[in-house]
Coordinates of C-alpha atoms in Angstrom, one line a residue:
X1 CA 119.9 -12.2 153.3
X2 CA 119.2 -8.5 153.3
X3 CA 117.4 -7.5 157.2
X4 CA 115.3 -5.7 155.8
X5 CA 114.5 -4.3 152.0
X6 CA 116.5 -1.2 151.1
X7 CA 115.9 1.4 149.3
X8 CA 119.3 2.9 148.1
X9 CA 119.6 6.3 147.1
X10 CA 121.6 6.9 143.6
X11 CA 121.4 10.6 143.4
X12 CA 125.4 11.4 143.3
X13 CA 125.8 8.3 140.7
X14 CA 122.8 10.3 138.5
X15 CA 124.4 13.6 138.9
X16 CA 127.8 12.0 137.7
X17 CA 126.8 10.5 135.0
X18 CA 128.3 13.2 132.3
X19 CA 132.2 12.7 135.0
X20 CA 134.9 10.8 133.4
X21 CA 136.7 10.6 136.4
X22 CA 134.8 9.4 139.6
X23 CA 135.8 10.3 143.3
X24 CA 136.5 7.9 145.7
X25 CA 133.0 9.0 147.6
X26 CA 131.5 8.5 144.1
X27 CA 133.7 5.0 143.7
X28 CA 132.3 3.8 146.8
X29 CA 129.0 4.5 146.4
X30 CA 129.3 2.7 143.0
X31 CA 130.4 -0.6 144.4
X32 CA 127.8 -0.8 146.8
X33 CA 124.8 -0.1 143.9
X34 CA 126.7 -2.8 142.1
X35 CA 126.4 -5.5 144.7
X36 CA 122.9 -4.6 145.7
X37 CA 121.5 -5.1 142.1
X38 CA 122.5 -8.8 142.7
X39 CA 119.6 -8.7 145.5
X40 CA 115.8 -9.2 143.4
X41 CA 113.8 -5.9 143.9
X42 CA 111.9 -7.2 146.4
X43 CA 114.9 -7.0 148.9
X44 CA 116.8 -4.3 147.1
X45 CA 115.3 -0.9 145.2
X46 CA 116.8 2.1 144.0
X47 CA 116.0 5.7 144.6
X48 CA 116.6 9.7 143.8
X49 CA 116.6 12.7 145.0
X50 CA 115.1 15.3 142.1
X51 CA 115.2 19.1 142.4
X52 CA 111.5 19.6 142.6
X53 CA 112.3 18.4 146.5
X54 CA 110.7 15.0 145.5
X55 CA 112.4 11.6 146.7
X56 CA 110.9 8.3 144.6
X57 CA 111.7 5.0 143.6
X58 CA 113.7 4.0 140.2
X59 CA 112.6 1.7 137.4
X60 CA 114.8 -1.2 138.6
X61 CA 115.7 -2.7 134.5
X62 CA 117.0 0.9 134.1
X63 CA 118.8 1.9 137.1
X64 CA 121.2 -1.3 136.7
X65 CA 121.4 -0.8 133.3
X66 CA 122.6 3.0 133.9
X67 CA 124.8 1.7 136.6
X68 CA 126.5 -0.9 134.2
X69 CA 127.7 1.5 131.9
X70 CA 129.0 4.0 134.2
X71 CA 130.9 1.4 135.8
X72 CA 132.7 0.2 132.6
X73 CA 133.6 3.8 131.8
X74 CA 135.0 4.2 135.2
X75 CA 137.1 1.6 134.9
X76 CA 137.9 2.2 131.5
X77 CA 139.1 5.7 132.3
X78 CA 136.8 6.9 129.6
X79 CA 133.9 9.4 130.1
X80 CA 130.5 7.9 130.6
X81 CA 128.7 7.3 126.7
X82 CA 125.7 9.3 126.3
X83 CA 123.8 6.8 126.9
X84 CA 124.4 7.3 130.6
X85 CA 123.2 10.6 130.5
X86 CA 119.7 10.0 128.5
X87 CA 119.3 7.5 131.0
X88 CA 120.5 9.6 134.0
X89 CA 117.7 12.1 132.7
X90 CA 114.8 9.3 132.6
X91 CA 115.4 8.3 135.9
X92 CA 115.6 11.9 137.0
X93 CA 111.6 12.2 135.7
X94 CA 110.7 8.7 137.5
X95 CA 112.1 10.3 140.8
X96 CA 110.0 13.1 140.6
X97 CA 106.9 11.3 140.9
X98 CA 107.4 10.2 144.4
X99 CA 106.6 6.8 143.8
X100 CA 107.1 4.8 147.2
X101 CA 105.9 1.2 146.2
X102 CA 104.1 -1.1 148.3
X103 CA 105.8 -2.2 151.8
X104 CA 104.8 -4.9 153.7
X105 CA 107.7 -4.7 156.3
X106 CA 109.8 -1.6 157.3
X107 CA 112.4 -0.2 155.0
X108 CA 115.4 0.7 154.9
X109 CA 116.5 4.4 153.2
X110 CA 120.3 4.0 152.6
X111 CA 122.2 7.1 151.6
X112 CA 125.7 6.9 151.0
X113 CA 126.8 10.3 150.2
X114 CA 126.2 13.9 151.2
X115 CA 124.1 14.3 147.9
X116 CA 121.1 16.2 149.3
X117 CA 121.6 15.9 153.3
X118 CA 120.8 19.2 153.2
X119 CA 116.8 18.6 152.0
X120 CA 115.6 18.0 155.3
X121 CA 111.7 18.3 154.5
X122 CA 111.9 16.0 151.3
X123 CA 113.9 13.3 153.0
X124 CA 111.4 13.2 156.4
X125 CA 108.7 13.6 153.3
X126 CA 110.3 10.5 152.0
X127 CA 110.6 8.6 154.9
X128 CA 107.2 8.8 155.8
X129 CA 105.7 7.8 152.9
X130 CA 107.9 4.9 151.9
X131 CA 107.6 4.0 155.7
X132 CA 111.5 3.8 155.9
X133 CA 114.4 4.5 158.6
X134 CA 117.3 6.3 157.3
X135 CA 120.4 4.9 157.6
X136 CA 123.4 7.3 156.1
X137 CA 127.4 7.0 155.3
X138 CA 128.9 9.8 157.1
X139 CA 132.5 10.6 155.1
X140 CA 133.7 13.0 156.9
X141 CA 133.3 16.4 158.7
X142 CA 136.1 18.4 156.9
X143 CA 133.9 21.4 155.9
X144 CA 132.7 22.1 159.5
X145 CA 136.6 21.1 161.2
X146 CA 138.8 22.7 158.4
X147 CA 136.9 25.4 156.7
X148 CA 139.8 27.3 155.5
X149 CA 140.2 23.9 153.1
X150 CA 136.6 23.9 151.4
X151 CA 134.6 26.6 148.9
X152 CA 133.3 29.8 151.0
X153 CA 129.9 28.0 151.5
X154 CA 131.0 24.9 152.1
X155 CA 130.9 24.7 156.5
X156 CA 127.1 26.5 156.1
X157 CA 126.1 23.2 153.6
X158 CA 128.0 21.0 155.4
X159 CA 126.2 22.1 159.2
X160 CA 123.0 21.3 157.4
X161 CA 123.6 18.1 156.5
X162 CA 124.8 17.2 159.8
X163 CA 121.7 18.4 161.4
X164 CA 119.7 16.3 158.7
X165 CA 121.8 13.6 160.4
X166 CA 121.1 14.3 163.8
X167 CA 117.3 14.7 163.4
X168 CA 116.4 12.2 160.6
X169 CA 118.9 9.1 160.8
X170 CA 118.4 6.4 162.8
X171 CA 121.5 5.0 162.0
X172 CA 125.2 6.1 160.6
X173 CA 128.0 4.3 159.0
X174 CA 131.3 5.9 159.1
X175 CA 134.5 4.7 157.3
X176 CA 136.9 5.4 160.7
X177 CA 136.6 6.3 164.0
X178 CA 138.1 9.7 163.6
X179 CA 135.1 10.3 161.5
X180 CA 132.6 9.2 164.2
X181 CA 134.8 11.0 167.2
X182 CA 133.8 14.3 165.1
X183 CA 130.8 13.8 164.2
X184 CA 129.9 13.1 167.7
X185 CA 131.4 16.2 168.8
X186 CA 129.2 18.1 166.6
X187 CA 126.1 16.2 167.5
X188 CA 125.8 16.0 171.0
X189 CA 125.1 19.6 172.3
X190 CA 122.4 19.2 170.3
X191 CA 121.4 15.6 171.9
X192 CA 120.9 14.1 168.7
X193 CA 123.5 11.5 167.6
X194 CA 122.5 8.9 166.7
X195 CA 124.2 5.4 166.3
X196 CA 127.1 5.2 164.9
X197 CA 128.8 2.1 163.4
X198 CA 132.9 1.8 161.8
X199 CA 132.7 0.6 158.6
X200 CA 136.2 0.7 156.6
X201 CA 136.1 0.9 153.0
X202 CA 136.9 -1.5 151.1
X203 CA 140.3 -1.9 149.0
X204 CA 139.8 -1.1 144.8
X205 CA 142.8 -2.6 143.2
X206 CA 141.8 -3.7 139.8
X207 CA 142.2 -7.8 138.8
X208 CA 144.1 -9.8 136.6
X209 CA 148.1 -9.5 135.7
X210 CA 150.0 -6.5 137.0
X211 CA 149.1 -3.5 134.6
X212 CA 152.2 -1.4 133.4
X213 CA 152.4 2.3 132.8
X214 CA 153.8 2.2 129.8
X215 CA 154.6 5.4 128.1
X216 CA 153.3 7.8 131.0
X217 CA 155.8 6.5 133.0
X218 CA 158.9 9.0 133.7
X219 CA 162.3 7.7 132.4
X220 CA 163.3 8.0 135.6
X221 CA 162.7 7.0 139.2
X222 CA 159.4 8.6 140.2
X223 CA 157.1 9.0 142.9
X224 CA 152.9 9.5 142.8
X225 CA 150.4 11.8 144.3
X226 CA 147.2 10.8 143.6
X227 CA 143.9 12.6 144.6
X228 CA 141.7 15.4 144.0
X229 CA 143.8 19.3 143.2
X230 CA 143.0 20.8 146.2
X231 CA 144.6 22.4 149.2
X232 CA 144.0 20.6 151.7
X233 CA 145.8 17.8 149.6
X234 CA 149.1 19.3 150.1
X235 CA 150.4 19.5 146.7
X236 CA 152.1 22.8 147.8
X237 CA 154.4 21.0 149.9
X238 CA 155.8 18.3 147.2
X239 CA 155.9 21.2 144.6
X240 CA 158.4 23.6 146.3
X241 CA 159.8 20.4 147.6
X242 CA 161.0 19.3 143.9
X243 CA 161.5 23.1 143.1
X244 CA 164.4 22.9 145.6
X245 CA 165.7 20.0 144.5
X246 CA 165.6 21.0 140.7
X247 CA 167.0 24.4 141.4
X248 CA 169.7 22.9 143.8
X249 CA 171.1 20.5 141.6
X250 CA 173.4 17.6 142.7
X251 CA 175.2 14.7 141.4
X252 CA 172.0 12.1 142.0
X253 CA 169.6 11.5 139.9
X254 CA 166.4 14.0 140.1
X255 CA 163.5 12.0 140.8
X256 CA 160.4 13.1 139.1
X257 CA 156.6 13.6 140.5
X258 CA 153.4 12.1 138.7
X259 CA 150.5 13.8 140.0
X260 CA 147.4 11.9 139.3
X261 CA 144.0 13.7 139.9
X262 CA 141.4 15.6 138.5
X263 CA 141.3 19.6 139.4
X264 CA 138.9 20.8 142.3
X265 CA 138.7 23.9 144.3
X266 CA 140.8 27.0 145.5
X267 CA 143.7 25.3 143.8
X268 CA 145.1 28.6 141.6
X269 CA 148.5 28.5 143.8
X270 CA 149.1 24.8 142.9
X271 CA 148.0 24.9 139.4
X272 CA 150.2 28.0 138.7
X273 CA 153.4 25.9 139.9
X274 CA 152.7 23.0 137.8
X275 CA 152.4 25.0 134.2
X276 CA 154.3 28.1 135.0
X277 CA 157.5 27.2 137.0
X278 CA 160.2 26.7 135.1
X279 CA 162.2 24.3 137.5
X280 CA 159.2 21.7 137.2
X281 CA 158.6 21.2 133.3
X282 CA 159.4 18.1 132.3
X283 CA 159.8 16.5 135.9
X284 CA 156.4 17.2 137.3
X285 CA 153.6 15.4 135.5
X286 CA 150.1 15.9 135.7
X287 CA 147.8 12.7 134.2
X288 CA 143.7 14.3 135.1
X289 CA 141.7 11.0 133.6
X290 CA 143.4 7.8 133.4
X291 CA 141.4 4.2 133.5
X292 CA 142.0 2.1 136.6
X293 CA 144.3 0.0 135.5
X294 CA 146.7 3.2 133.8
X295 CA 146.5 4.6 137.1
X296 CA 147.3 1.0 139.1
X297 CA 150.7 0.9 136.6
X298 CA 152.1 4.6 137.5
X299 CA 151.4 3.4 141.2
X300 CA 153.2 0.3 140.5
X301 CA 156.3 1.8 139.1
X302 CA 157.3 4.3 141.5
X303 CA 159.2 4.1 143.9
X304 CA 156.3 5.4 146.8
X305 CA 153.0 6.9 147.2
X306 CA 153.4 10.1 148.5
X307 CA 150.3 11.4 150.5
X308 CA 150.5 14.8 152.4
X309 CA 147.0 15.6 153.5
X310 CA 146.6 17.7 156.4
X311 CA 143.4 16.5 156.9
X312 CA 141.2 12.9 155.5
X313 CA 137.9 10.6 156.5
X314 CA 139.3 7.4 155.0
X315 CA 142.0 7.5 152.4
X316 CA 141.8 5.0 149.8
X317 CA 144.8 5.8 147.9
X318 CA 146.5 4.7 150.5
X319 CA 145.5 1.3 151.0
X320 CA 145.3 1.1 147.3
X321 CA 148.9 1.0 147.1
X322 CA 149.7 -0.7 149.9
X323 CA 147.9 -3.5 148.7
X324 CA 149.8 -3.4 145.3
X325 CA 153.2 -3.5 147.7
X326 CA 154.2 0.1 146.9
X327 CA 156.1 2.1 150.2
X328 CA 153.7 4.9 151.2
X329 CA 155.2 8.1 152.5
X330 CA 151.7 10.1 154.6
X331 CA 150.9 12.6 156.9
X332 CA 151.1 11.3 160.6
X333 CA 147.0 11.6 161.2
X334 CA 144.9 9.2 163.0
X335 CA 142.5 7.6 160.8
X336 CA 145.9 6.8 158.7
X337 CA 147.3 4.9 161.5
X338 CA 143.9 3.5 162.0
X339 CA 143.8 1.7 158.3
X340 CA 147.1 1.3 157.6
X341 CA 148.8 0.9 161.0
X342 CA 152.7 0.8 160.8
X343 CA 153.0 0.4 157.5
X344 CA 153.5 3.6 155.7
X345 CA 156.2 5.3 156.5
X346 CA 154.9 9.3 158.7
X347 CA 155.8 12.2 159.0
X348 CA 154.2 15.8 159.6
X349 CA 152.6 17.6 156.7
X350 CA 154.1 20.6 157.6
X351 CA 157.8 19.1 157.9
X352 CA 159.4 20.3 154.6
X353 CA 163.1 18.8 155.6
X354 CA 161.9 15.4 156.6
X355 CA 159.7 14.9 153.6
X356 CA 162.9 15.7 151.1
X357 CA 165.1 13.3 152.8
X358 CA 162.8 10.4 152.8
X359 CA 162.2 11.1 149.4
X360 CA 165.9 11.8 148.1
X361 CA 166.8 8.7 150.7
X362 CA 163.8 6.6 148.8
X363 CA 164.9 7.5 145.3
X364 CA 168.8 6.5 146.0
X365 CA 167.8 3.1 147.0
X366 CA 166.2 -0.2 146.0
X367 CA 162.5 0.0 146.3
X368 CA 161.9 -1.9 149.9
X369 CA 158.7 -3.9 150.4
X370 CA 156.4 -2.9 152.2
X371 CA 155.6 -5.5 154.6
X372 CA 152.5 -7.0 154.1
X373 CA 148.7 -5.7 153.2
X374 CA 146.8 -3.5 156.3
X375 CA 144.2 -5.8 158.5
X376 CA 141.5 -3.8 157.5
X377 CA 141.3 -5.0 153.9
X378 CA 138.6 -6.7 152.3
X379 CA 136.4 -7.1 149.1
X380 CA 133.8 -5.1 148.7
X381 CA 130.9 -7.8 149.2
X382 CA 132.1 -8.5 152.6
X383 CA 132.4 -4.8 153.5
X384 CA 129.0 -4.1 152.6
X385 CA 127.6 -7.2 154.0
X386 CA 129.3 -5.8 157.4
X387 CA 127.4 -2.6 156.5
X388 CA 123.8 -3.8 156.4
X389 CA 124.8 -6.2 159.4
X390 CA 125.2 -3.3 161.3
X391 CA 122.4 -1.4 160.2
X392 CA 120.7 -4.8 161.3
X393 CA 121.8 -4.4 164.7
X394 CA 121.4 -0.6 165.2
X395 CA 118.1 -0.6 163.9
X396 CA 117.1 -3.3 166.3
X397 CA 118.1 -0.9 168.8
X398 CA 116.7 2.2 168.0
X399 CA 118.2 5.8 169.4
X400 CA 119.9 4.7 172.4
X401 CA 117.2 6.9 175.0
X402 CA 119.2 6.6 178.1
X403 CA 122.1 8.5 176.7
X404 CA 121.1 10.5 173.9
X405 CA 124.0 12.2 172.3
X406 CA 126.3 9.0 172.4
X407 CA 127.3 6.7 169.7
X408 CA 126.5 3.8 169.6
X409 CA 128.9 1.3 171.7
X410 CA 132.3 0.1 170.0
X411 CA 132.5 -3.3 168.8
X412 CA 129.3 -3.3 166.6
X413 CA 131.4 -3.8 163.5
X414 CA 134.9 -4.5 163.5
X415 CA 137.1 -1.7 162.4

């Protein structure tokens, strides 16, 4: 049983309806709509953010119905029908009434992306009227630590979503402690943190028999990358990696690299290696919008994840493959060792050397195992039951006033 009703915000999900290839912010908002509609609208309603600065409840019959079909295109690897859209635009027009419902206890506002943080005035409009806390899903804090990796306006956004955080939420899941650490940091000059609460994700790796890759495997042993074109990614480091190693030659056997991800920002550098360098056509491979279970084959055949971010909030490629038993090869960060603890294989994403020999040494041998799944992971249901627990708890607590500024004490939720 549900604490207290929620109102869960679906804006993101709305403006993604037209995206054939989600995110994994977008993926986990997604699975926690989908197990929420299993709660009557009594204990569970949706909302939306429109452009008019206007926050208001969602035609229940609708919103699951939109949510349905975006899910089975997600998974499907096939862009959402147009269906999705009309109804995207519907709900849109139902959001800018306002509409707030009847409450006869306190609410809950649950946003789970960074959507509209930056609407201060229609959110505390929002709140007041629906007579609602705010609870929020804090991803991360890249934008404000690691400008130089986000669009030119990014940080400004970013700061302003923060401080929607800081003066509106009452309460704040975060997906690792890293994330909470910095968020923190940016908080409490201002005296305004409020609770904070570890909430790992949880691990997507799609049911039934192993799926195979089929034809967009490489003929040869390969390795994956698998995440959003961007630099803070790290591409850069794998491409001249495998330019080396094309352009060197040898007697073994050059491995080839799958790079699976849609195309983001500030990425010309990376983009112009994969279609214009020579030494990389026909061993590089770039796959944009593959269905789940296309992408879960590729990561099943290679011989390792490779994952070279210099910076992440969570990383769900990561466990993702784990899970499945594939070696991982990763950046030596915290919030890595956090969720995956001595499993993958680390190293520095800066260390050029030491990434080519594990990956020449990798692709010479028999795949090892990987031994065993990471502690943190768990079905979704039970993650997001472990979320509204805590929101449970926090809310009972209310802004810690002795110490404002400070998180709220480890050990609400397990990490």
């Amino acid at each position: 049983m549900l604490p207290r009703p929620v109102l869960m915000d679906v804006s993101r999900l709305l403006s993604r309806a037209g995206s054939a290839v989600p995110t994994g912010i977008d993926r986990v908002e997604l699975e926690y709509a989908l197990y929420l509609m299993r709660f009557p609208a009594s204990r569970v309603l949706f909302v939306a953010y429109h452009p008019v600065g206007r926050i208001g409840i969602l035609p229940r019959k609708l919103t699951d119905c939109f949510l349905r079909i975006l899910a089975r295109a997600w998974a499907g690897g096939t862009r959402p029908s147009r269906t999705a859209s009309l109804l995207a635009g519907l709900l849109l027009q139902a959001a800018a009434l306002g509409a707030t419902g009847r409450a006869k206890q306190r609410r809950t506002y649950l946003l789970l992306s960074h959507h509209h943080l930056m609407q201060q005035e229609a959110i505390a409009a929002f709140l007041k009227r629906a007579d609602a806390g705010m609870a929020v899903m804090v991803h991360d804090l890249i934008p404000i630590e690691y400008p130089e990796y986000a669009r030119p306006t990014e940080p400004d956004r970013h700061r302003r979503r923060m401080d929607t955080v800081g003066r509106l939420a009452d309460s704040v899941i975060v997906p690792s402690r890293p994330v909470g650490d910095a968020l923190h940091d940016y908080l409490a000059p201002q005296r305004s943190c409020p609770p904070v609460s570890v909430v790992h994700h949880g691990c997507l790796v799609p049911s039934g028999p192993p799926a195979s890759a089929g034809p967009l495997a490489p003929d040869a042993p390969y390795f994956v990358i698998l995440g959003t074109i961007e630099p803070r990614k790290n591409h850069l480091l794998l491409l001249n990696i495998w330019r080396q190693m094309a352009t060197e030659g040898g007697t073994a056997p050059l491995p080839h690299l799958v790079v699976i991800g849609r195309r983001g920002w500030e990425n010309e550098n990376i983009l112009d290696m994969i279609e214009r360098c020579p030494a990389l056509q026909g061993i590089v491979h770039e796959h944009a919008t593959l269905s789940d279970s296309a992408v879960a084959g590729l990561v099943r055949g290679a011989r390792a994840l490779l994952f070279p971010s210099f910076a992440e909030g969570f990383g769900l490629p990561l466990l993702e493959a784990l899970a499945m038993g594939i070696p991982c090869v990763c950046s030596d960060l915290p919030v890595f060792r956090e969720i995956a603890g001595d499993l993958p294989v680390y190293l520095d994403p800066l260390d050029g050397p030491g990434w080519r020999r594990t990956i020449q040494d990798m692709s010479a041998q028999d795949r090892p195992a990987t031994g065993g799944a990471p502690p943190s992971f768990a079905d979704w249901p039970t993650q997001v039951v472990a979320g509204l627990a805590a929101l449970a708890v926090i809310e009972g607590v209310g802004r810690p006033d002795a110490a404002p500024g400070m998180p709220h004490p480890a050990g609400t939720i397990p990490a």
